[in-house]
Amino acid sequence: MTDKSLPFTQEQLEAIAAEVPTPFHVYDEAAMRKNARTFYAAFAWVPGGFVNYFAVKALPNPHVMAALKQEGMGGDCSSLAELKLCAAVGITGDKIVFTSNDTPAHEFVEAARLGAIINLDDLSHIAYLEKALGGRLPEMLCFRYNPGPLKAGNAIIGKPEEAKYGFTRAQLFEGYRILKEKGVKRFGLHTMVASNELNPDYFVETAQMLFDLVVELHRELGIRFEFLNLGGGIGIPYRPEQTAVDLAQIGARIKAAYEKTIVANDLGPIRIAMECGRMVTGPYGYLVSRVLHKKAIYKNYVGLDACMANLMRPGMYGSYHHITVPGKEAGPRKVYDVTGSLCENNDKFAVDREIADPAIGDLLVIHDTGAHGHSMGFNYNGKLRSAEVLWQGGGQWKLIRRAETYADHFATLDYPGLG
Ligand SMILES: *Cc1c(COP(=O)(O)O)cnc(C)c1O
C-alpha cells in the first residue's frame, strides 16, 4: 500500500494558483532528495562508488537536475538537448552516459567533447563513431546488451527480442574484440530491458546476468570491465494498492551476487551504475488543474483545464494516475470520466473512476507526474505547455519554468497577426 496524501494543503495550492495559471506541474524537492539518499544508501557498498545517471528525458528541467546533481547523480542522455541541459548544470565528463540509438554524428561529437561515457547501440556504430570523431575512438567505451530470447527461467526479463536496442550476445564478444584491437583501454557494459518494473527479482537477475557475462568476456578476451550499468526501469506505485520497490533489499541482493561472481573470480573492483528516471522524480510530481465543467450524458464527466498535452500517459498507454480533490478527501465520492479538452476521445485522465466529487472551480490533482509527464507534453490543438513549480516545503516554492505564451507557440511562423 502507498499513502497518496498530498504534501501540500488546498490553501497552499491555491496560493500557488493565484500566481501561476493552472494547469501546472509541481515537484516536491525535499521528498525527491530523501528518496535519492535512500537509493544511494542501498548501494553504498559498491567498490569505487555507485552512480545513478538520472534519465534526463523523465524530467528535463535544469533546476531539478541541479538538485539531483547535489545528491550525487549524473545524467543519462539520449539526445543533444539532454546533453546541453547536463552541460548547463555542470554535469560533464563521466557523470554523463550518452545512450542513444539511431544517433546522428554531430550528437556523438558533442557527447565526446563533454567527455561523456558513450554507450553504443550497435556493432556498426563503432566505425560510425570513429568516423564522426575524425578517425579516433574515445579511451573508454560501453556497449548496450540486448539479451534477446533468454532461456526459460528468465521470464521476468520480458521480451527484449522485440526491442530495437542493443547488441546480441555474439555481437558483444565481436564488438569488444574490435575495441581491443583498436586500442580502446577502458570498458563498460550496459543493459536496459524493462520499464516501470515493481518486482525486485528483475533487477537482481539483470545484475547477475551482467556479472556472468563479464566473467565470460574476461575469459574469452582477457578484458577487464571498469563499470556495469544496470539501466533504469525501477517502477513506482502509481496505484495506492501497489508498494514501492525496496531499494535496500535490491542493493543487498545485488551485493551478494557481486561477491559470488565478481569478487570470487577476482574481477573487481567494478563500479555499478544505474540510470533510473521514473523512480527518481515520478512520485514527487503533481499536475494541478481546475475543474471547468461537469456534464452528465450516457456517463458522468468532469472536464479539466489540463489535457493530454500536459500528461500523455493515461491517453497513450491507458496508465493509471491517482486523482485527488484537495480539501474533499473525506467528502462524498462519485464515478466519473475525467477529461481534457482535446478533440480526441482518448483525452481522459481516468475512465469510470470513483473520485471525491468535485465542484466546478475546485482544484483537482493528478498524482505521480514527476517523470514522463511535462516532458512528454505536446502542442496538439494549439495547447500551450504548462509551467513547472518546485515545492520547497513550508509554503515556499519557486517557478522553474513559466507557461508558454501564444508568442512562444507561434514563434516559428512568420505570418502577420499571429503572436
Ligand atoms: C528511458 C530510459 C531510462 C529511464 O527509464 P526509467 O523507466 O525512467 O527509469 C534509462 N535508460 C535508458 C537508456 C532509457 O531509454
PDB file of N, CA, C and O in Angstrom, residues 101-157:
ATOM      1  N   ASN A 101      20.211   5.887 -29.659  1.00  0.00           N
ATOM      2  CA  ASN A 101      20.139   4.894 -30.729  1.00  0.00           C
ATOM      3  C   ASN A 101      19.789   5.655 -31.991  1.00  0.00           C
ATOM      4  O   ASN A 101      19.209   6.729 -31.926  1.00  0.00           O
ATOM      5  N   ASP A 102      20.174   5.123 -33.141  1.00  0.00           N
ATOM      6  CA  ASP A 102      19.894   5.814 -34.405  1.00  0.00           C
ATOM      7  C   ASP A 102      20.450   7.248 -34.331  1.00  0.00           C
ATOM      8  O   ASP A 102      19.776   8.215 -34.707  1.00  0.00           O
ATOM      9  N   THR A 103      21.672   7.363 -33.852  1.00  0.00           N
ATOM     10  CA  THR A 103      22.245   8.652 -33.451  1.00  0.00           C
ATOM     11  C   THR A 103      22.910   9.394 -34.610  1.00  0.00           C
ATOM     12  O   THR A 103      23.712   8.810 -35.330  1.00  0.00           O
ATOM     13  N   PRO A 104      22.624  10.692 -34.779  1.00  0.00           N
ATOM     14  CA  PRO A 104      23.362  11.468 -35.783  1.00  0.00           C
ATOM     15  C   PRO A 104      24.797  11.765 -35.310  1.00  0.00           C
ATOM     16  O   PRO A 104      25.033  11.939 -34.112  1.00  0.00           O
ATOM     17  N   ALA A 105      25.718  11.853 -36.273  1.00  0.00           N
ATOM     18  CA  ALA A 105      27.147  12.014 -35.961  1.00  0.00           C
ATOM     19  C   ALA A 105      27.411  13.211 -35.054  1.00  0.00           C
ATOM     20  O   ALA A 105      28.200  13.131 -34.112  1.00  0.00           O
ATOM     21  N   HIS A 106      26.730  14.352 -35.310  1.00  0.00           N
ATOM     22  CA  HIS A 106      27.066  15.555 -34.543  1.00  0.00           C
ATOM     23  C   HIS A 106      26.711  15.403 -33.063  1.00  0.00           C
ATOM     24  O   HIS A 106      27.279  16.082 -32.214  1.00  0.00           O
ATOM     25  N   GLU A 107      25.776  14.517 -32.731  1.00  0.00           N
ATOM     26  CA  GLU A 107      25.455  14.293 -31.317  1.00  0.00           C
ATOM     27  C   GLU A 107      26.564  13.489 -30.636  1.00  0.00           C
ATOM     28  O   GLU A 107      26.912  13.746 -29.478  1.00  0.00           O
ATOM     29  N   PHE A 108      27.135  12.527 -31.377  1.00  0.00           N
ATOM     30  CA  PHE A 108      28.297  11.809 -30.831  1.00  0.00           C
ATOM     31  C   PHE A 108      29.461  12.778 -30.601  1.00  0.00           C
ATOM     32  O   PHE A 108      30.180  12.674 -29.604  1.00  0.00           O
ATOM     33  N   VAL A 109      29.634  13.717 -31.526  1.00  0.00           N
ATOM     34  CA  VAL A 109      30.744  14.680 -31.414  1.00  0.00           C
ATOM     35  C   VAL A 109      30.586  15.498 -30.126  1.00  0.00           C
ATOM     36  O   VAL A 109      31.544  15.677 -29.367  1.00  0.00           O
ATOM     37  N   GLU A 110      29.356  15.970 -29.860  1.00  0.00           N
ATOM     38  CA  GLU A 110      29.126  16.777 -28.652  1.00  0.00           C
ATOM     39  C   GLU A 110      29.304  15.931 -27.392  1.00  0.00           C
ATOM     40  O   GLU A 110      29.882  16.391 -26.394  1.00  0.00           O
ATOM     41  N   ALA A 111      28.823  14.691 -27.428  1.00  0.00           N
ATOM     42  CA  ALA A 111      28.987  13.801 -26.264  1.00  0.00           C
ATOM     43  C   ALA A 111      30.472  13.604 -25.978  1.00  0.00           C
ATOM     44  O   ALA A 111      30.914  13.690 -24.826  1.00  0.00           O
ATOM     45  N   ALA A 112      31.258  13.382 -27.018  1.00  0.00           N
ATOM     46  CA  ALA A 112      32.704  13.168 -26.832  1.00  0.00           C
ATOM     47  C   ALA A 112      33.368  14.442 -26.323  1.00  0.00           C
ATOM     48  O   ALA A 112      34.233  14.403 -25.449  1.00  0.00           O
ATOM     49  N   ARG A 113      32.921  15.599 -26.837  1.00  0.00           N
ATOM     50  CA  ARG A 113      33.505  16.875 -26.402  1.00  0.00           C
ATOM     51  C   ARG A 113      33.279  17.093 -24.901  1.00  0.00           C
ATOM     52  O   ARG A 113      34.137  17.617 -24.200  1.00  0.00           O
ATOM     53  N   LEU A 114      32.107  16.652 -24.417  1.00  0.00           N
ATOM     54  CA  LEU A 114      31.810  16.804 -22.985  1.00  0.00           C
ATOM     55  C   LEU A 114      32.485  15.719 -22.143  1.00  0.00           C
ATOM     56  O   LEU A 114      32.376  15.720 -20.920  1.00  0.00           O
ATOM     57  N   GLY A 115      33.138  14.774 -22.811  1.00  0.00           N
ATOM     58  CA  GLY A 115      33.808  13.691 -22.077  1.00  0.00           C
ATOM     59  C   GLY A 115      32.847  12.637 -21.570  1.00  0.00           C
ATOM     60  O   GLY A 115      33.169  11.861 -20.658  1.00  0.00           O
ATOM     61  N   ALA A 116      31.630  12.592 -22.155  1.00  0.00           N
ATOM     62  CA  ALA A 116      30.618  11.630 -21.701  1.00  0.00           C
ATOM     63  C   ALA A 116      31.070  10.198 -21.972  1.00  0.00           C
ATOM     64  O   ALA A 116      31.848   9.943 -22.891  1.00  0.00           O
ATOM     65  N   ILE A 117      30.536   9.293 -21.170  1.00  0.00           N
ATOM     66  CA  ILE A 117      30.707   7.872 -21.460  1.00  0.00           C
ATOM     67  C   ILE A 117      29.750   7.552 -22.610  1.00  0.00           C
ATOM     68  O   ILE A 117      28.535   7.739 -22.476  1.00  0.00           O
ATOM     69  N   ILE A 118      30.306   7.122 -23.726  1.00  0.00           N
ATOM     70  CA  ILE A 118      29.457   6.823 -24.888  1.00  0.00           C
ATOM     71  C   ILE A 118      29.104   5.337 -24.867  1.00  0.00           C
ATOM     72  O   ILE A 118      29.980   4.478 -24.751  1.00  0.00           O
ATOM     73  N   ASN A 119      27.814   5.088 -24.958  1.00  0.00           N
ATOM     74  CA  ASN A 119      27.280   3.731 -24.887  1.00  0.00           C
ATOM     75  C   ASN A 119      26.712   3.409 -26.266  1.00  0.00           C
ATOM     76  O   ASN A 119      25.726   4.017 -26.677  1.00  0.00           O
ATOM     77  N   LEU A 120      27.349   2.489 -26.987  1.00  0.00           N
ATOM     78  CA  LEU A 120      26.938   2.246 -28.372  1.00  0.00           C
ATOM     79  C   LEU A 120      25.803   1.230 -28.447  1.00  0.00           C
ATOM     80  O   LEU A 120      25.726   0.295 -27.661  1.00  0.00           O
ATOM     81  N   ASP A 121      24.952   1.437 -29.459  1.00  0.00           N
ATOM     82  CA  ASP A 121      23.731   0.637 -29.604  1.00  0.00           C
ATOM     83  C   ASP A 121      23.874  -0.468 -30.642  1.00  0.00           C
ATOM     84  O   ASP A 121      23.005  -1.324 -30.766  1.00  0.00           O
ATOM     85  N   ASP A 122      24.968  -0.432 -31.426  1.00  0.00           N
ATOM     86  CA  ASP A 122      25.107  -1.440 -32.485  1.00  0.00           C
ATOM     87  C   ASP A 122      26.573  -1.568 -32.864  1.00  0.00           C
ATOM     88  O   ASP A 122      27.348  -0.614 -32.740  1.00  0.00           O
ATOM     89  N   LEU A 123      26.916  -2.756 -33.371  1.00  0.00           N
ATOM     90  CA  LEU A 123      28.276  -3.041 -33.833  1.00  0.00           C
ATOM     91  C   LEU A 123      28.728  -2.024 -34.889  1.00  0.00           C
ATOM     92  O   LEU A 123      29.860  -1.543 -34.879  1.00  0.00           O
ATOM     93  N   SER A 124      27.818  -1.681 -35.802  1.00  0.00           N
ATOM     94  CA  SER A 124      28.165  -0.757 -36.896  1.00  0.00           C
ATOM     95  C   SER A 124      28.471   0.652 -36.387  1.00  0.00           C
ATOM     96  O   SER A 124      29.054   1.458 -37.106  1.00  0.00           O
ATOM     97  N   HIS A 125      28.069   0.942 -35.147  1.00  0.00           N
ATOM     98  CA  HIS A 125      28.296   2.290 -34.627  1.00  0.00           C
ATOM     99  C   HIS A 125      29.748   2.513 -34.198  1.00  0.00           C
ATOM    100  O   HIS A 125      30.147   3.653 -33.965  1.00  0.00           O
ATOM    101  N   ILE A 126      30.514   1.440 -34.084  1.00  0.00           N
ATOM    102  CA  ILE A 126      31.939   1.614 -33.751  1.00  0.00           C
ATOM    103  C   ILE A 126      32.600   2.420 -34.875  1.00  0.00           C
ATOM    104  O   ILE A 126      33.229   3.457 -34.636  1.00  0.00           O
ATOM    105  N   ALA A 127      32.419   1.948 -36.116  1.00  0.00           N
ATOM    106  CA  ALA A 127      33.030   2.638 -37.269  1.00  0.00           C
ATOM    107  C   ALA A 127      32.388   4.020 -37.473  1.00  0.00           C
ATOM    108  O   ALA A 127      33.064   4.992 -37.823  1.00  0.00           O
ATOM    109  N   TYR A 128      31.081   4.108 -37.224  1.00  0.00           N
ATOM    110  CA  TYR A 128      30.364   5.380 -37.401  1.00  0.00           C
ATOM    111  C   TYR A 128      30.913   6.431 -36.431  1.00  0.00           C
ATOM    112  O   TYR A 128      31.162   7.580 -36.792  1.00  0.00           O
ATOM    113  N   LEU A 129      31.122   6.006 -35.179  1.00  0.00           N
ATOM    114  CA  LEU A 129      31.652   6.911 -34.156  1.00  0.00           C
ATOM    115  C   LEU A 129      33.084   7.318 -34.500  1.00  0.00           C
ATOM    116  O   LEU A 129      33.453   8.496 -34.386  1.00  0.00           O
ATOM    117  N   GLU A 130      33.867   6.344 -34.906  1.00  0.00           N
ATOM    118  CA  GLU A 130      35.273   6.605 -35.239  1.00  0.00           C
ATOM    119  C   GLU A 130      35.356   7.665 -36.344  1.00  0.00           C
ATOM    120  O   GLU A 130      36.134   8.614 -36.265  1.00  0.00           O
ATOM    121  N   LYS A 131      34.487   7.528 -37.342  1.00  0.00           N
ATOM    122  CA  LYS A 131      34.463   8.488 -38.448  1.00  0.00           C
ATOM    123  C   LYS A 131      34.003   9.868 -37.948  1.00  0.00           C
ATOM    124  O   LYS A 131      34.605  10.894 -38.269  1.00  0.00           O
ATOM    125  N   ALA A 132      32.948   9.866 -37.114  1.00  0.00           N
ATOM    126  CA  ALA A 132      32.423  11.136 -36.598  1.00  0.00           C
ATOM    127  C   ALA A 132      33.491  11.883 -35.806  1.00  0.00           C
ATOM    128  O   ALA A 132      33.527  13.118 -35.802  1.00  0.00           O
ATOM    129  N   LEU A 133      34.357  11.140 -35.107  1.00  0.00           N
ATOM    130  CA  LEU A 133      35.374  11.772 -34.263  1.00  0.00           C
ATOM    131  C   LEU A 133      36.695  11.949 -35.013  1.00  0.00           C
ATOM    132  O   LEU A 133      37.749  12.110 -34.398  1.00  0.00           O
ATOM    133  N   GLY A 134      36.632  11.899 -36.335  1.00  0.00           N
ATOM    134  CA  GLY A 134      37.826  12.173 -37.145  1.00  0.00           C
ATOM    135  C   GLY A 134      38.864  11.062 -37.078  1.00  0.00           C
ATOM    136  O   GLY A 134      40.068  11.319 -37.132  1.00  0.00           O
ATOM    137  N   GLY A 135      38.405   9.826 -36.963  1.00  0.00           N
ATOM    138  CA  GLY A 135      39.323   8.690 -37.077  1.00  0.00           C
ATOM    139  C   GLY A 135      39.887   8.176 -35.765  1.00  0.00           C
ATOM    140  O   GLY A 135      40.847   7.412 -35.753  1.00  0.00           O
ATOM    141  N   ARG A 136      39.279   8.591 -34.644  1.00  0.00           N
ATOM    142  CA  ARG A 136      39.746   8.018 -33.375  1.00  0.00           C
ATOM    143  C   ARG A 136      38.530   7.580 -32.551  1.00  0.00           C
ATOM    144  O   ARG A 136      37.401   7.977 -32.817  1.00  0.00           O
ATOM    145  N   LEU A 137      38.800   6.783 -31.548  1.00  0.00           N
ATOM    146  CA  LEU A 137      37.746   6.367 -30.621  1.00  0.00           C
ATOM    147  C   LEU A 137      38.094   6.894 -29.238  1.00  0.00           C
ATOM    148  O   LEU A 137      39.268   7.097 -28.931  1.00  0.00           O
ATOM    149  N   PRO A 138      37.086   7.115 -28.389  1.00  0.00           N
ATOM    150  CA  PRO A 138      37.394   7.516 -27.008  1.00  0.00           C
ATOM    151  C   PRO A 138      38.179   6.398 -26.302  1.00  0.00           C
ATOM    152  O   PRO A 138      38.118   5.240 -26.712  1.00  0.00           O
ATOM    153  N   GLU A 139      38.857   6.781 -25.214  1.00  0.00           N
ATOM    154  CA  GLU A 139      39.651   5.797 -24.474  1.00  0.00           C
ATOM    155  C   GLU A 139      38.742   4.749 -23.803  1.00  0.00           C
ATOM    156  O   GLU A 139      39.120   3.612 -23.608  1.00  0.00           O
ATOM    157  N   MET A 140      37.521   5.198 -23.494  1.00  0.00           N
ATOM    158  CA  MET A 140      36.563   4.284 -22.842  1.00  0.00           C
ATOM    159  C   MET A 140      35.301   4.167 -23.666  1.00  0.00           C
ATOM    160  O   MET A 140      34.788   5.173 -24.161  1.00  0.00           O
ATOM    161  N   LEU A 141      34.794   2.956 -23.812  1.00  0.00           N
ATOM    162  CA  LEU A 141      33.518   2.764 -24.499  1.00  0.00           C
ATOM    163  C   LEU A 141      32.691   1.698 -23.791  1.00  0.00           C
ATOM    164  O   LEU A 141      33.214   0.838 -23.073  1.00  0.00           O
ATOM    165  N   CYS A 142      31.393   1.796 -24.036  1.00  0.00           N
ATOM    166  CA  CYS A 142      30.442   0.897 -23.400  1.00  0.00           C
ATOM    167  C   CYS A 142      29.497   0.380 -24.484  1.00  0.00           C
ATOM    168  O   CYS A 142      29.236   1.089 -25.462  1.00  0.00           O
ATOM    169  N   PHE A 143      29.020  -0.833 -24.340  1.00  0.00           N
ATOM    170  CA  PHE A 143      28.020  -1.367 -25.267  1.00  0.00           C
ATOM    171  C   PHE A 143      26.728  -1.676 -24.520  1.00  0.00           C
ATOM    172  O   PHE A 143      26.759  -2.097 -23.361  1.00  0.00           O
ATOM    173  N   ARG A 144      25.637  -1.516 -25.234  1.00  0.00           N
ATOM    174  CA  ARG A 144      24.319  -1.873 -24.697  1.00  0.00           C
ATOM    175  C   ARG A 144      23.973  -3.297 -25.124  1.00  0.00           C
ATOM    176  O   ARG A 144      23.930  -3.604 -26.311  1.00  0.00           O
ATOM    177  N   TYR A 145      23.721  -4.134 -24.147  1.00  0.00           N
ATOM    178  CA  TYR A 145      23.400  -5.540 -24.394  1.00  0.00           C
ATOM    179  C   TYR A 145      21.891  -5.728 -24.451  1.00  0.00           C
ATOM    180  O   TYR A 145      21.162  -5.281 -23.568  1.00  0.00           O
ATOM    181  N   ASN A 146      21.430  -6.420 -25.505  1.00  0.00           N
ATOM    182  CA  ASN A 146      20.031  -6.829 -25.602  1.00  0.00           C
ATOM    183  C   ASN A 146      20.000  -8.343 -25.435  1.00  0.00           C
ATOM    184  O   ASN A 146      20.425  -9.056 -26.339  1.00  0.00           O
ATOM    185  N   PRO A 147      19.543  -8.836 -24.296  1.00  0.00           N
ATOM    186  CA  PRO A 147      19.650 -10.278 -24.038  1.00  0.00           C
ATOM    187  C   PRO A 147      18.758 -11.147 -24.923  1.00  0.00           C
ATOM    188  O   PRO A 147      18.939 -12.368 -24.956  1.00  0.00           O
ATOM    189  N   GLY A 148      17.823 -10.537 -25.657  1.00  0.00           N
ATOM    190  CA  GLY A 148      17.039 -11.317 -26.617  1.00  0.00           C
ATOM    191  C   GLY A 148      16.253 -12.438 -25.962  1.00  0.00           C
ATOM    192  O   GLY A 148      15.906 -12.365 -24.787  1.00  0.00           O
ATOM    193  N   PRO A 149      15.964 -13.491 -26.723  1.00  0.00           N
ATOM    194  CA  PRO A 149      15.146 -14.586 -26.173  1.00  0.00           C
ATOM    195  C   PRO A 149      15.967 -15.422 -25.195  1.00  0.00           C
ATOM    196  O   PRO A 149      16.668 -16.347 -25.588  1.00  0.00           O
ATOM    197  N   LEU A 150      15.884 -15.104 -23.930  1.00  0.00           N
ATOM    198  CA  LEU A 150      16.677 -15.827 -22.938  1.00  0.00           C
ATOM    199  C   LEU A 150      16.062 -17.191 -22.657  1.00  0.00           C
ATOM    200  O   LEU A 150      14.910 -17.433 -22.947  1.00  0.00           O
ATOM    201  N   LYS A 151      16.864 -18.017 -22.033  1.00  0.00           N
ATOM    202  CA  LYS A 151      16.398 -19.350 -21.630  1.00  0.00           C
ATOM    203  C   LYS A 151      15.150 -19.230 -20.748  1.00  0.00           C
ATOM    204  O   LYS A 151      14.943 -18.238 -20.072  1.00  0.00           O
ATOM    205  N   ALA A 152      14.368 -20.295 -20.718  1.00  0.00           N
ATOM    206  CA  ALA A 152      13.236 -20.341 -19.775  1.00  0.00           C
ATOM    207  C   ALA A 152      13.789 -20.140 -18.365  1.00  0.00           C
ATOM    208  O   ALA A 152      14.912 -20.541 -18.073  1.00  0.00           O
ATOM    209  N   GLY A 153      13.026 -19.510 -17.517  1.00  0.00           N
ATOM    210  CA  GLY A 153      13.527 -19.239 -16.169  1.00  0.00           C
ATOM    211  C   GLY A 153      13.904 -17.775 -16.039  1.00  0.00           C
ATOM    212  O   GLY A 153      14.025 -17.253 -14.950  1.00  0.00           O
ATOM    213  N   ASN A 154      14.067 -17.120 -17.174  1.00  0.00           N
ATOM    214  CA  ASN A 154      14.337 -15.691 -17.129  1.00  0.00           C
ATOM    215  C   ASN A 154      13.126 -14.899 -17.628  1.00  0.00           C
ATOM    216  O   ASN A 154      13.276 -13.827 -18.182  1.00  0.00           O
ATOM    217  N   ALA A 155      11.964 -15.471 -17.408  1.00  0.00           N
ATOM    218  CA  ALA A 155      10.736 -14.867 -17.951  1.00  0.00           C
ATOM    219  C   ALA A 155      10.529 -13.441 -17.474  1.00  0.00           C
ATOM    220  O   ALA A 155       9.944 -12.623 -18.177  1.00  0.00           O
ATOM    221  N   ILE A 156      11.048 -13.136 -16.272  1.00  0.00           N
ATOM    222  CA  ILE A 156      10.879 -11.798 -15.694  1.00  0.00           C
ATOM    223  C   ILE A 156      11.405 -10.711 -16.622  1.00  0.00           C
ATOM    224  O   ILE A 156      10.882  -9.607 -16.654  1.00  0.00           O
ATOM    225  N   ILE A 157      12.447 -11.050 -17.384  1.00  0.00           N
ATOM    226  CA  ILE A 157      13.084 -10.024 -18.190  1.00  0.00           C
ATOM    227  C   ILE A 157      12.219  -9.639 -19.403  1.00  0.00           C
ATOM    228  O   ILE A 157      12.482  -8.659 -20.073  1.00  0.00           O
TER     229      ILE A 157
END
